[in-house]
């Protein structure tokens, strides 16, 4: 029986390794392509070159501006979507019982409608308000798909949240700010990190809204990448894809570590033997 258990465990490990390889293999080829001049038949190995990276870090390249624009938009979208989603999620999870499902369906409606329809409508609306072709207009358009995800993630937390903790602290004389800082925020932190991560990634990879609302005046990494795809220069495409993936990957790793740390802290706090 034990031998069968070991065999099945090895089988699961091999399947997991193949699955991870299948997911990451296309990405692993991108850095390789970025350091090659060309890789054609009958060459077994690619011809190495730093041409594309010299271009990426050169003064006349648009990559630096595109990275700064994408990073600024993604960070602002991540922060603002949490500010907008927090009161809505808390109200839906703790106080609003009537029409709760209908309100949540209305909130998620922007995700069910084709993005191009929303982008055209928002573009016309922003033209009237003078927000088109502006950084602020692009930021507001990125919030449209990000806020519903944040509300749903935070709502899942507040749906199971025991408000009795807050009431006990308030009875002991704590203010609303102290209650939020000492009781609510430590419990909310892991979900808040995940919600910020989702919003960041949505804005980071946003192309459609940036093109429509930005009008081509605001260059971001997805726009630069899409314009390079038609060039057929695989080395440059590999370098830009690597630049595009790395910041998001760093954010994902740090957020995962933070969530894992909070999970183990909560597990230790609930374990009476610790």
PDB file of C-alpha atoms in Angstrom:
ATOM      1  CA  UNK A   1       0.000   0.000   0.000  1.00  0.00           C
ATOM      2  CA  UNK A   2       2.836   2.365   0.893  1.00  0.00           C
ATOM      3  CA  UNK A   3       4.592   1.567  -2.393  1.00  0.00           C
ATOM      4  CA  UNK A   4       1.395   2.392  -4.295  1.00  0.00           C
ATOM      5  CA  UNK A   5       1.141   5.655  -2.357  1.00  0.00           C
ATOM      6  CA  UNK A   6       4.704   6.636  -3.283  1.00  0.00           C
ATOM      7  CA  UNK A   7       4.042   5.795  -6.955  1.00  0.00           C
ATOM      8  CA  UNK A   8       0.907   7.913  -7.076  1.00  0.00           C
ATOM      9  CA  UNK A   9       2.754  10.797  -5.324  1.00  0.00           C
ATOM     10  CA  UNK A  10       5.562  10.625  -7.902  1.00  0.00           C
ATOM     11  CA  UNK A  11       2.951  10.607 -10.660  1.00  0.00           C
ATOM     12  CA  UNK A  12       1.344  13.775  -9.274  1.00  0.00           C
ATOM     13  CA  UNK A  13       4.779  15.454  -8.948  1.00  0.00           C
ATOM     14  CA  UNK A  14       5.636  14.597 -12.581  1.00  0.00           C
ATOM     15  CA  UNK A  15       2.250  15.910 -13.774  1.00  0.00           C
ATOM     16  CA  UNK A  16       2.747  19.101 -11.767  1.00  0.00           C
ATOM     17  CA  UNK A  17       6.257  19.573 -13.204  1.00  0.00           C
ATOM     18  CA  UNK A  18       4.953  19.066 -16.772  1.00  0.00           C
ATOM     19  CA  UNK A  19       2.111  21.514 -16.133  1.00  0.00           C
ATOM     20  CA  UNK A  20       4.509  24.176 -14.780  1.00  0.00           C
ATOM     21  CA  UNK A  21       6.849  23.581 -17.742  1.00  0.00           C
ATOM     22  CA  UNK A  22       3.915  23.955 -20.160  1.00  0.00           C
ATOM     23  CA  UNK A  23       2.922  27.265 -18.529  1.00  0.00           C
ATOM     24  CA  UNK A  24       6.397  28.803 -18.314  1.00  0.00           C
ATOM     25  CA  UNK A  25       8.112  27.387 -21.424  1.00  0.00           C
ATOM     26  CA  UNK A  26       6.774  30.117 -23.790  1.00  0.00           C
ATOM     27  CA  UNK A  27       8.007  32.770 -21.347  1.00  0.00           C
ATOM     28  CA  UNK A  28      11.455  31.151 -20.931  1.00  0.00           C
ATOM     29  CA  UNK A  29      12.056  31.449 -24.677  1.00  0.00           C
ATOM     30  CA  UNK A  30      11.508  35.226 -24.630  1.00  0.00           C
ATOM     31  CA  UNK A  31      14.721  36.140 -22.728  1.00  0.00           C
ATOM     32  CA  UNK A  32      16.645  33.720 -24.972  1.00  0.00           C
ATOM     33  CA  UNK A  33      15.306  35.437 -28.104  1.00  0.00           C
ATOM     34  CA  UNK A  34      16.142  38.873 -26.638  1.00  0.00           C
ATOM     35  CA  UNK A  35      19.869  37.960 -26.527  1.00  0.00           C
ATOM     36  CA  UNK A  36      20.038  36.576 -30.086  1.00  0.00           C
ATOM     37  CA  UNK A  37      20.834  38.216 -33.392  1.00  0.00           C
ATOM     38  CA  UNK A  38      18.960  35.461 -35.236  1.00  0.00           C
ATOM     39  CA  UNK A  39      18.143  31.779 -34.744  1.00  0.00           C
ATOM     40  CA  UNK A  40      17.540  30.099 -38.076  1.00  0.00           C
ATOM     41  CA  UNK A  41      17.879  26.625 -39.535  1.00  0.00           C
ATOM     42  CA  UNK A  42      20.392  24.833 -39.617  1.00  0.00           C
ATOM     43  CA  UNK A  43      21.879  26.597 -36.533  1.00  0.00           C
ATOM     44  CA  UNK A  44      21.301  24.458 -33.432  1.00  0.00           C
ATOM     45  CA  UNK A  45      22.068  27.356 -31.082  1.00  0.00           C
ATOM     46  CA  UNK A  46      21.134  31.026 -31.551  1.00  0.00           C
ATOM     47  CA  UNK A  47      23.684  33.660 -32.602  1.00  0.00           C
ATOM     48  CA  UNK A  48      24.180  35.811 -29.444  1.00  0.00           C
ATOM     49  CA  UNK A  49      23.829  39.584 -29.591  1.00  0.00           C
ATOM     50  CA  UNK A  50      23.085  42.554 -27.298  1.00  0.00           C
ATOM     51  CA  UNK A  51      21.587  44.628 -30.120  1.00  0.00           C
ATOM     52  CA  UNK A  52      18.035  44.727 -28.778  1.00  0.00           C
ATOM     53  CA  UNK A  53      19.053  45.492 -25.180  1.00  0.00           C
ATOM     54  CA  UNK A  54      21.315  48.302 -26.408  1.00  0.00           C
ATOM     55  CA  UNK A  55      18.263  49.700 -28.202  1.00  0.00           C
ATOM     56  CA  UNK A  56      15.985  49.239 -25.145  1.00  0.00           C
ATOM     57  CA  UNK A  57      18.378  51.235 -22.897  1.00  0.00           C
ATOM     58  CA  UNK A  58      19.323  53.813 -25.559  1.00  0.00           C
ATOM     59  CA  UNK A  59      18.321  57.494 -25.200  1.00  0.00           C
ATOM     60  CA  UNK A  60      16.134  57.551 -28.348  1.00  0.00           C
ATOM     61  CA  UNK A  61      14.153  54.469 -27.311  1.00  0.00           C
ATOM     62  CA  UNK A  62      10.545  54.922 -26.083  1.00  0.00           C
ATOM     63  CA  UNK A  63      10.812  51.988 -23.685  1.00  0.00           C
ATOM     64  CA  UNK A  64      11.754  54.080 -20.639  1.00  0.00           C
ATOM     65  CA  UNK A  65       8.787  56.451 -21.074  1.00  0.00           C
ATOM     66  CA  UNK A  66       6.470  53.512 -21.751  1.00  0.00           C
ATOM     67  CA  UNK A  67       7.605  51.729 -18.563  1.00  0.00           C
ATOM     68  CA  UNK A  68       7.126  54.880 -16.461  1.00  0.00           C
ATOM     69  CA  UNK A  69       3.675  55.524 -17.961  1.00  0.00           C
ATOM     70  CA  UNK A  70       2.563  51.906 -17.450  1.00  0.00           C
ATOM     71  CA  UNK A  71       3.971  51.773 -13.916  1.00  0.00           C
ATOM     72  CA  UNK A  72       2.366  55.083 -12.894  1.00  0.00           C
ATOM     73  CA  UNK A  73      -1.025  54.080 -14.307  1.00  0.00           C
ATOM     74  CA  UNK A  74      -0.909  50.592 -12.759  1.00  0.00           C
ATOM     75  CA  UNK A  75       0.088  51.849  -9.286  1.00  0.00           C
ATOM     76  CA  UNK A  76      -2.530  54.629  -9.338  1.00  0.00           C
ATOM     77  CA  UNK A  77      -5.199  52.192 -10.571  1.00  0.00           C
ATOM     78  CA  UNK A  78      -4.274  49.695  -7.844  1.00  0.00           C
ATOM     79  CA  UNK A  79      -4.506  52.303  -5.081  1.00  0.00           C
ATOM     80  CA  UNK A  80      -7.595  54.177  -6.300  1.00  0.00           C
ATOM     81  CA  UNK A  81      -9.573  51.015  -6.995  1.00  0.00           C
ATOM     82  CA  UNK A  82      -9.049  49.949  -3.357  1.00  0.00           C
ATOM     83  CA  UNK A  83     -10.224  53.356  -2.111  1.00  0.00           C
ATOM     84  CA  UNK A  84     -13.346  53.137  -4.307  1.00  0.00           C
ATOM     85  CA  UNK A  85     -14.053  49.466  -3.629  1.00  0.00           C
ATOM     86  CA  UNK A  86     -13.594  49.481   0.166  1.00  0.00           C
ATOM     87  CA  UNK A  87     -16.809  51.318   1.201  1.00  0.00           C
ATOM     88  CA  UNK A  88     -18.884  49.523  -1.449  1.00  0.00           C
ATOM     89  CA  UNK A  89     -17.613  46.070  -0.435  1.00  0.00           C
ATOM     90  CA  UNK A  90     -18.035  46.776   3.294  1.00  0.00           C
ATOM     91  CA  UNK A  91     -21.580  48.052   2.790  1.00  0.00           C
ATOM     92  CA  UNK A  92     -22.536  45.055   0.622  1.00  0.00           C
ATOM     93  CA  UNK A  93     -20.936  42.524   2.965  1.00  0.00           C
ATOM     94  CA  UNK A  94     -22.194  43.904   6.284  1.00  0.00           C
ATOM     95  CA  UNK A  95     -25.191  46.200   5.864  1.00  0.00           C
ATOM     96  CA  UNK A  96     -27.034  45.902   2.549  1.00  0.00           C
ATOM     97  CA  UNK A  97     -29.198  42.778   2.601  1.00  0.00           C
ATOM     98  CA  UNK A  98     -32.032  43.827   0.306  1.00  0.00           C
ATOM     99  CA  UNK A  99     -31.248  43.763  -3.446  1.00  0.00           C
ATOM    100  CA  UNK A 100     -27.758  42.573  -2.583  1.00  0.00           C
ATOM    101  CA  UNK A 101     -27.460  40.163  -5.546  1.00  0.00           C
ATOM    102  CA  UNK A 102     -28.949  42.707  -7.961  1.00  0.00           C
ATOM    103  CA  UNK A 103     -26.489  45.397  -6.873  1.00  0.00           C
ATOM    104  CA  UNK A 104     -23.556  42.993  -7.242  1.00  0.00           C
ATOM    105  CA  UNK A 105     -24.749  42.014 -10.718  1.00  0.00           C
ATOM    106  CA  UNK A 106     -24.952  45.696 -11.729  1.00  0.00           C
ATOM    107  CA  UNK A 107     -21.437  46.272 -10.380  1.00  0.00           C
ATOM    108  CA  UNK A 108     -19.988  43.413 -12.424  1.00  0.00           C
ATOM    109  CA  UNK A 109     -21.917  44.430 -15.573  1.00  0.00           C
ATOM    110  CA  UNK A 110     -18.934  46.309 -17.124  1.00  0.00           C
ATOM    111  CA  UNK A 111     -17.050  42.990 -17.213  1.00  0.00           C
ATOM    112  CA  UNK A 112     -19.870  41.242 -19.106  1.00  0.00           C
ATOM    113  CA  UNK A 113     -20.119  43.828 -21.902  1.00  0.00           C
ATOM    114  CA  UNK A 114     -17.566  43.656 -24.762  1.00  0.00           C
ATOM    115  CA  UNK A 115     -14.673  45.941 -23.917  1.00  0.00           C
ATOM    116  CA  UNK A 116     -14.665  47.751 -27.276  1.00  0.00           C
ATOM    117  CA  UNK A 117     -18.291  48.865 -26.743  1.00  0.00           C
ATOM    118  CA  UNK A 118     -17.403  50.365 -23.367  1.00  0.00           C
ATOM    119  CA  UNK A 119     -14.217  51.938 -24.748  1.00  0.00           C
ATOM    120  CA  UNK A 120     -16.122  53.707 -27.576  1.00  0.00           C
ATOM    121  CA  UNK A 121     -18.829  54.930 -25.171  1.00  0.00           C
ATOM    122  CA  UNK A 122     -16.279  56.155 -22.624  1.00  0.00           C
ATOM    123  CA  UNK A 123     -14.289  57.864 -25.382  1.00  0.00           C
ATOM    124  CA  UNK A 124     -17.352  59.846 -26.534  1.00  0.00           C
ATOM    125  CA  UNK A 125     -18.202  60.756 -22.933  1.00  0.00           C
ATOM    126  CA  UNK A 126     -14.639  61.846 -22.130  1.00  0.00           C
ATOM    127  CA  UNK A 127     -14.527  64.013 -25.273  1.00  0.00           C
ATOM    128  CA  UNK A 128     -17.402  66.071 -23.818  1.00  0.00           C
ATOM    129  CA  UNK A 129     -15.652  66.436 -20.458  1.00  0.00           C
ATOM    130  CA  UNK A 130     -12.222  67.184 -21.943  1.00  0.00           C
ATOM    131  CA  UNK A 131     -10.657  64.032 -20.482  1.00  0.00           C
ATOM    132  CA  UNK A 132      -9.748  62.385 -23.785  1.00  0.00           C
ATOM    133  CA  UNK A 133      -6.049  62.311 -24.775  1.00  0.00           C
ATOM    134  CA  UNK A 134      -5.097  62.965 -21.142  1.00  0.00           C
ATOM    135  CA  UNK A 135      -3.309  60.875 -18.504  1.00  0.00           C
ATOM    136  CA  UNK A 136      -6.204  61.377 -16.066  1.00  0.00           C
ATOM    137  CA  UNK A 137      -8.724  60.148 -18.639  1.00  0.00           C
ATOM    138  CA  UNK A 138      -6.696  56.983 -19.287  1.00  0.00           C
ATOM    139  CA  UNK A 139      -6.424  56.378 -15.532  1.00  0.00           C
ATOM    140  CA  UNK A 140     -10.205  56.729 -15.062  1.00  0.00           C
ATOM    141  CA  UNK A 141     -10.818  54.325 -17.949  1.00  0.00           C
ATOM    142  CA  UNK A 142      -8.507  51.734 -16.361  1.00  0.00           C
ATOM    143  CA  UNK A 143     -10.549  51.958 -13.164  1.00  0.00           C
ATOM    144  CA  UNK A 144     -13.687  50.761 -15.017  1.00  0.00           C
ATOM    145  CA  UNK A 145     -12.594  47.070 -15.246  1.00  0.00           C
ATOM    146  CA  UNK A 146     -10.463  47.194 -12.064  1.00  0.00           C
ATOM    147  CA  UNK A 147     -13.044  48.391  -9.512  1.00  0.00           C
ATOM    148  CA  UNK A 148     -15.560  45.505 -10.005  1.00  0.00           C
ATOM    149  CA  UNK A 149     -12.805  42.933  -9.376  1.00  0.00           C
ATOM    150  CA  UNK A 150     -11.714  44.781  -6.223  1.00  0.00           C
ATOM    151  CA  UNK A 151     -15.285  45.034  -4.940  1.00  0.00           C
ATOM    152  CA  UNK A 152     -15.867  41.319  -5.418  1.00  0.00           C
ATOM    153  CA  UNK A 153     -12.615  40.322  -3.712  1.00  0.00           C
ATOM    154  CA  UNK A 154     -13.217  42.613  -0.725  1.00  0.00           C
ATOM    155  CA  UNK A 155     -16.906  41.640  -0.587  1.00  0.00           C
ATOM    156  CA  UNK A 156     -15.903  37.971  -0.165  1.00  0.00           C
ATOM    157  CA  UNK A 157     -13.915  39.051   2.905  1.00  0.00           C
ATOM    158  CA  UNK A 158     -16.689  41.161   4.462  1.00  0.00           C
ATOM    159  CA  UNK A 159     -19.349  38.494   3.789  1.00  0.00           C
ATOM    160  CA  UNK A 160     -17.616  36.320   6.411  1.00  0.00           C
ATOM    161  CA  UNK A 161     -16.323  39.141   8.598  1.00  0.00           C
ATOM    162  CA  UNK A 162     -17.343  39.196  12.286  1.00  0.00           C
ATOM    163  CA  UNK A 163     -18.076  42.821  13.120  1.00  0.00           C
ATOM    164  CA  UNK A 164     -18.228  41.844  16.799  1.00  0.00           C
ATOM    165  CA  UNK A 165     -14.436  42.403  17.031  1.00  0.00           C
ATOM    166  CA  UNK A 166     -14.911  46.046  16.134  1.00  0.00           C
ATOM    167  CA  UNK A 167     -17.814  46.486  18.565  1.00  0.00           C
ATOM    168  CA  UNK A 168     -15.745  45.106  21.452  1.00  0.00           C
ATOM    169  CA  UNK A 169     -12.858  47.465  20.711  1.00  0.00           C
ATOM    170  CA  UNK A 170     -15.226  50.426  20.364  1.00  0.00           C
ATOM    171  CA  UNK A 171     -16.790  49.564  23.755  1.00  0.00           C
ATOM    172  CA  UNK A 172     -13.304  49.776  25.277  1.00  0.00           C
ATOM    173  CA  UNK A 173     -13.025  53.362  24.045  1.00  0.00           C
ATOM    174  CA  UNK A 174     -11.188  53.064  20.701  1.00  0.00           C
ATOM    175  CA  UNK A 175     -11.988  55.570  17.961  1.00  0.00           C
ATOM    176  CA  UNK A 176     -13.099  54.551  14.454  1.00  0.00           C
ATOM    177  CA  UNK A 177      -9.586  55.202  13.092  1.00  0.00           C
ATOM    178  CA  UNK A 178      -7.977  53.108  15.868  1.00  0.00           C
ATOM    179  CA  UNK A 179     -10.462  50.296  15.253  1.00  0.00           C
ATOM    180  CA  UNK A 180      -9.653  50.317  11.544  1.00  0.00           C
ATOM    181  CA  UNK A 181      -5.877  50.401  12.126  1.00  0.00           C
ATOM    182  CA  UNK A 182      -5.679  47.837  14.953  1.00  0.00           C
ATOM    183  CA  UNK A 183      -8.509  45.407  14.141  1.00  0.00           C
ATOM    184  CA  UNK A 184      -9.844  45.690  10.602  1.00  0.00           C
ATOM    185  CA  UNK A 185      -6.691  46.429   8.604  1.00  0.00           C
ATOM    186  CA  UNK A 186      -4.578  43.484   9.919  1.00  0.00           C
ATOM    187  CA  UNK A 187      -7.405  41.078   9.015  1.00  0.00           C
ATOM    188  CA  UNK A 188      -8.016  42.762   5.675  1.00  0.00           C
ATOM    189  CA  UNK A 189      -4.380  43.068   4.621  1.00  0.00           C
ATOM    190  CA  UNK A 190      -3.982  39.794   2.677  1.00  0.00           C
ATOM    191  CA  UNK A 191      -7.226  40.310   0.717  1.00  0.00           C
ATOM    192  CA  UNK A 192      -6.289  43.928   0.128  1.00  0.00           C
ATOM    193  CA  UNK A 193      -2.920  42.814  -1.263  1.00  0.00           C
ATOM    194  CA  UNK A 194      -4.620  40.395  -3.676  1.00  0.00           C
ATOM    195  CA  UNK A 195      -7.114  43.055  -4.734  1.00  0.00           C
ATOM    196  CA  UNK A 196      -4.301  45.545  -5.368  1.00  0.00           C
ATOM    197  CA  UNK A 197      -2.441  42.899  -7.370  1.00  0.00           C
ATOM    198  CA  UNK A 198      -5.461  42.217  -9.617  1.00  0.00           C
ATOM    199  CA  UNK A 199      -6.032  45.929 -10.228  1.00  0.00           C
ATOM    200  CA  UNK A 200      -2.338  46.477 -10.957  1.00  0.00           C
ATOM    201  CA  UNK A 201      -2.224  43.641 -13.494  1.00  0.00           C
ATOM    202  CA  UNK A 202      -5.464  44.777 -15.182  1.00  0.00           C
ATOM    203  CA  UNK A 203      -4.046  48.255 -15.726  1.00  0.00           C
ATOM    204  CA  UNK A 204      -0.560  46.974 -16.587  1.00  0.00           C
ATOM    205  CA  UNK A 205      -1.863  44.874 -19.498  1.00  0.00           C
ATOM    206  CA  UNK A 206      -4.587  47.311 -20.595  1.00  0.00           C
ATOM    207  CA  UNK A 207      -4.374  48.105 -24.312  1.00  0.00           C
ATOM    208  CA  UNK A 208      -7.866  48.888 -25.617  1.00  0.00           C
ATOM    209  CA  UNK A 209      -8.777  51.714 -23.215  1.00  0.00           C
ATOM    210  CA  UNK A 210      -5.304  53.243 -23.509  1.00  0.00           C
ATOM    211  CA  UNK A 211      -5.542  53.401 -27.311  1.00  0.00           C
ATOM    212  CA  UNK A 212      -9.086  54.819 -27.376  1.00  0.00           C
ATOM    213  CA  UNK A 213      -8.828  57.292 -24.497  1.00  0.00           C
ATOM    214  CA  UNK A 214      -5.132  58.140 -24.832  1.00  0.00           C
ATOM    215  CA  UNK A 215      -5.466  58.719 -28.580  1.00  0.00           C
ATOM    216  CA  UNK A 216      -1.890  57.529 -29.180  1.00  0.00           C
ATOM    217  CA  UNK A 217      -0.415  60.429 -27.171  1.00  0.00           C
ATOM    218  CA  UNK A 218       0.285  58.281 -24.119  1.00  0.00           C
ATOM    219  CA  UNK A 219       2.681  55.429 -24.924  1.00  0.00           C
ATOM    220  CA  UNK A 220       2.524  52.407 -22.621  1.00  0.00           C
ATOM    221  CA  UNK A 221       4.302  49.057 -22.780  1.00  0.00           C
ATOM    222  CA  UNK A 222       1.338  47.115 -24.284  1.00  0.00           C
ATOM    223  CA  UNK A 223       1.040  49.742 -27.051  1.00  0.00           C
ATOM    224  CA  UNK A 224       4.775  49.568 -27.761  1.00  0.00           C
ATOM    225  CA  UNK A 225       4.650  45.774 -27.772  1.00  0.00           C
ATOM    226  CA  UNK A 226       1.666  45.588 -30.159  1.00  0.00           C
ATOM    227  CA  UNK A 227       3.315  48.015 -32.588  1.00  0.00           C
ATOM    228  CA  UNK A 228       6.521  45.915 -32.518  1.00  0.00           C
ATOM    229  CA  UNK A 229       4.714  42.614 -33.201  1.00  0.00           C
ATOM    230  CA  UNK A 230       4.174  43.575 -36.849  1.00  0.00           C
ATOM    231  CA  UNK A 231       7.893  44.281 -37.385  1.00  0.00           C
ATOM    232  CA  UNK A 232       8.891  40.594 -37.384  1.00  0.00           C
ATOM    233  CA  UNK A 233      11.960  41.372 -35.242  1.00  0.00           C
ATOM    234  CA  UNK A 234      11.747  38.463 -32.790  1.00  0.00           C
ATOM    235  CA  UNK A 235      14.784  39.624 -30.806  1.00  0.00           C
ATOM    236  CA  UNK A 236      13.189  43.010 -30.087  1.00  0.00           C
ATOM    237  CA  UNK A 237       9.817  41.380 -29.378  1.00  0.00           C
ATOM    238  CA  UNK A 238      11.539  39.042 -26.874  1.00  0.00           C
ATOM    239  CA  UNK A 239      13.258  41.985 -25.140  1.00  0.00           C
ATOM    240  CA  UNK A 240      10.043  44.019 -24.892  1.00  0.00           C
ATOM    241  CA  UNK A 241       8.070  40.998 -23.653  1.00  0.00           C
ATOM    242  CA  UNK A 242      10.732  40.431 -20.969  1.00  0.00           C
ATOM    243  CA  UNK A 243      10.496  44.090 -19.880  1.00  0.00           C
ATOM    244  CA  UNK A 244       6.700  43.768 -19.925  1.00  0.00           C
ATOM    245  CA  UNK A 245       6.585  40.625 -17.779  1.00  0.00           C
ATOM    246  CA  UNK A 246       9.330  41.296 -15.197  1.00  0.00           C
ATOM    247  CA  UNK A 247       7.732  44.170 -13.135  1.00  0.00           C
ATOM    248  CA  UNK A 248       4.409  42.333 -12.971  1.00  0.00           C
ATOM    249  CA  UNK A 249       6.238  39.144 -11.950  1.00  0.00           C
ATOM    250  CA  UNK A 250       8.039  40.988  -9.122  1.00  0.00           C
ATOM    251  CA  UNK A 251       4.722  42.412  -7.851  1.00  0.00           C
ATOM    252  CA  UNK A 252       3.119  38.945  -7.978  1.00  0.00           C
ATOM    253  CA  UNK A 253       6.014  37.370  -6.020  1.00  0.00           C
ATOM    254  CA  UNK A 254       6.004  40.033  -3.293  1.00  0.00           C
ATOM    255  CA  UNK A 255       2.208  39.891  -2.963  1.00  0.00           C
ATOM    256  CA  UNK A 256       2.262  36.083  -2.768  1.00  0.00           C
ATOM    257  CA  UNK A 257       4.894  36.236   0.004  1.00  0.00           C
ATOM    258  CA  UNK A 258       2.805  38.786   1.907  1.00  0.00           C
ATOM    259  CA  UNK A 259      -0.393  36.718   1.576  1.00  0.00           C
ATOM    260  CA  UNK A 260       1.432  33.531   2.627  1.00  0.00           C
ATOM    261  CA  UNK A 261       2.914  35.294   5.682  1.00  0.00           C
ATOM    262  CA  UNK A 262      -0.540  36.539   6.747  1.00  0.00           C
ATOM    263  CA  UNK A 263      -1.984  33.052   6.216  1.00  0.00           C
ATOM    264  CA  UNK A 264       0.564  31.413   8.536  1.00  0.00           C
ATOM    265  CA  UNK A 265       0.139  34.174  11.131  1.00  0.00           C
ATOM    266  CA  UNK A 266      -3.607  33.556  11.166  1.00  0.00           C
ATOM    267  CA  UNK A 267      -3.037  29.791  11.391  1.00  0.00           C
ATOM    268  CA  UNK A 268      -0.702  30.187  14.365  1.00  0.00           C
ATOM    269  CA  UNK A 269      -3.129  32.584  16.089  1.00  0.00           C
ATOM    270  CA  UNK A 270      -5.974  30.061  15.758  1.00  0.00           C
ATOM    271  CA  UNK A 271      -3.832  27.155  16.996  1.00  0.00           C
ATOM    272  CA  UNK A 272      -4.191  26.844  20.806  1.00  0.00           C
ATOM    273  CA  UNK A 273      -1.047  24.658  21.066  1.00  0.00           C
ATOM    274  CA  UNK A 274       1.242  27.459  19.780  1.00  0.00           C
TER     275      UNK A 274
END
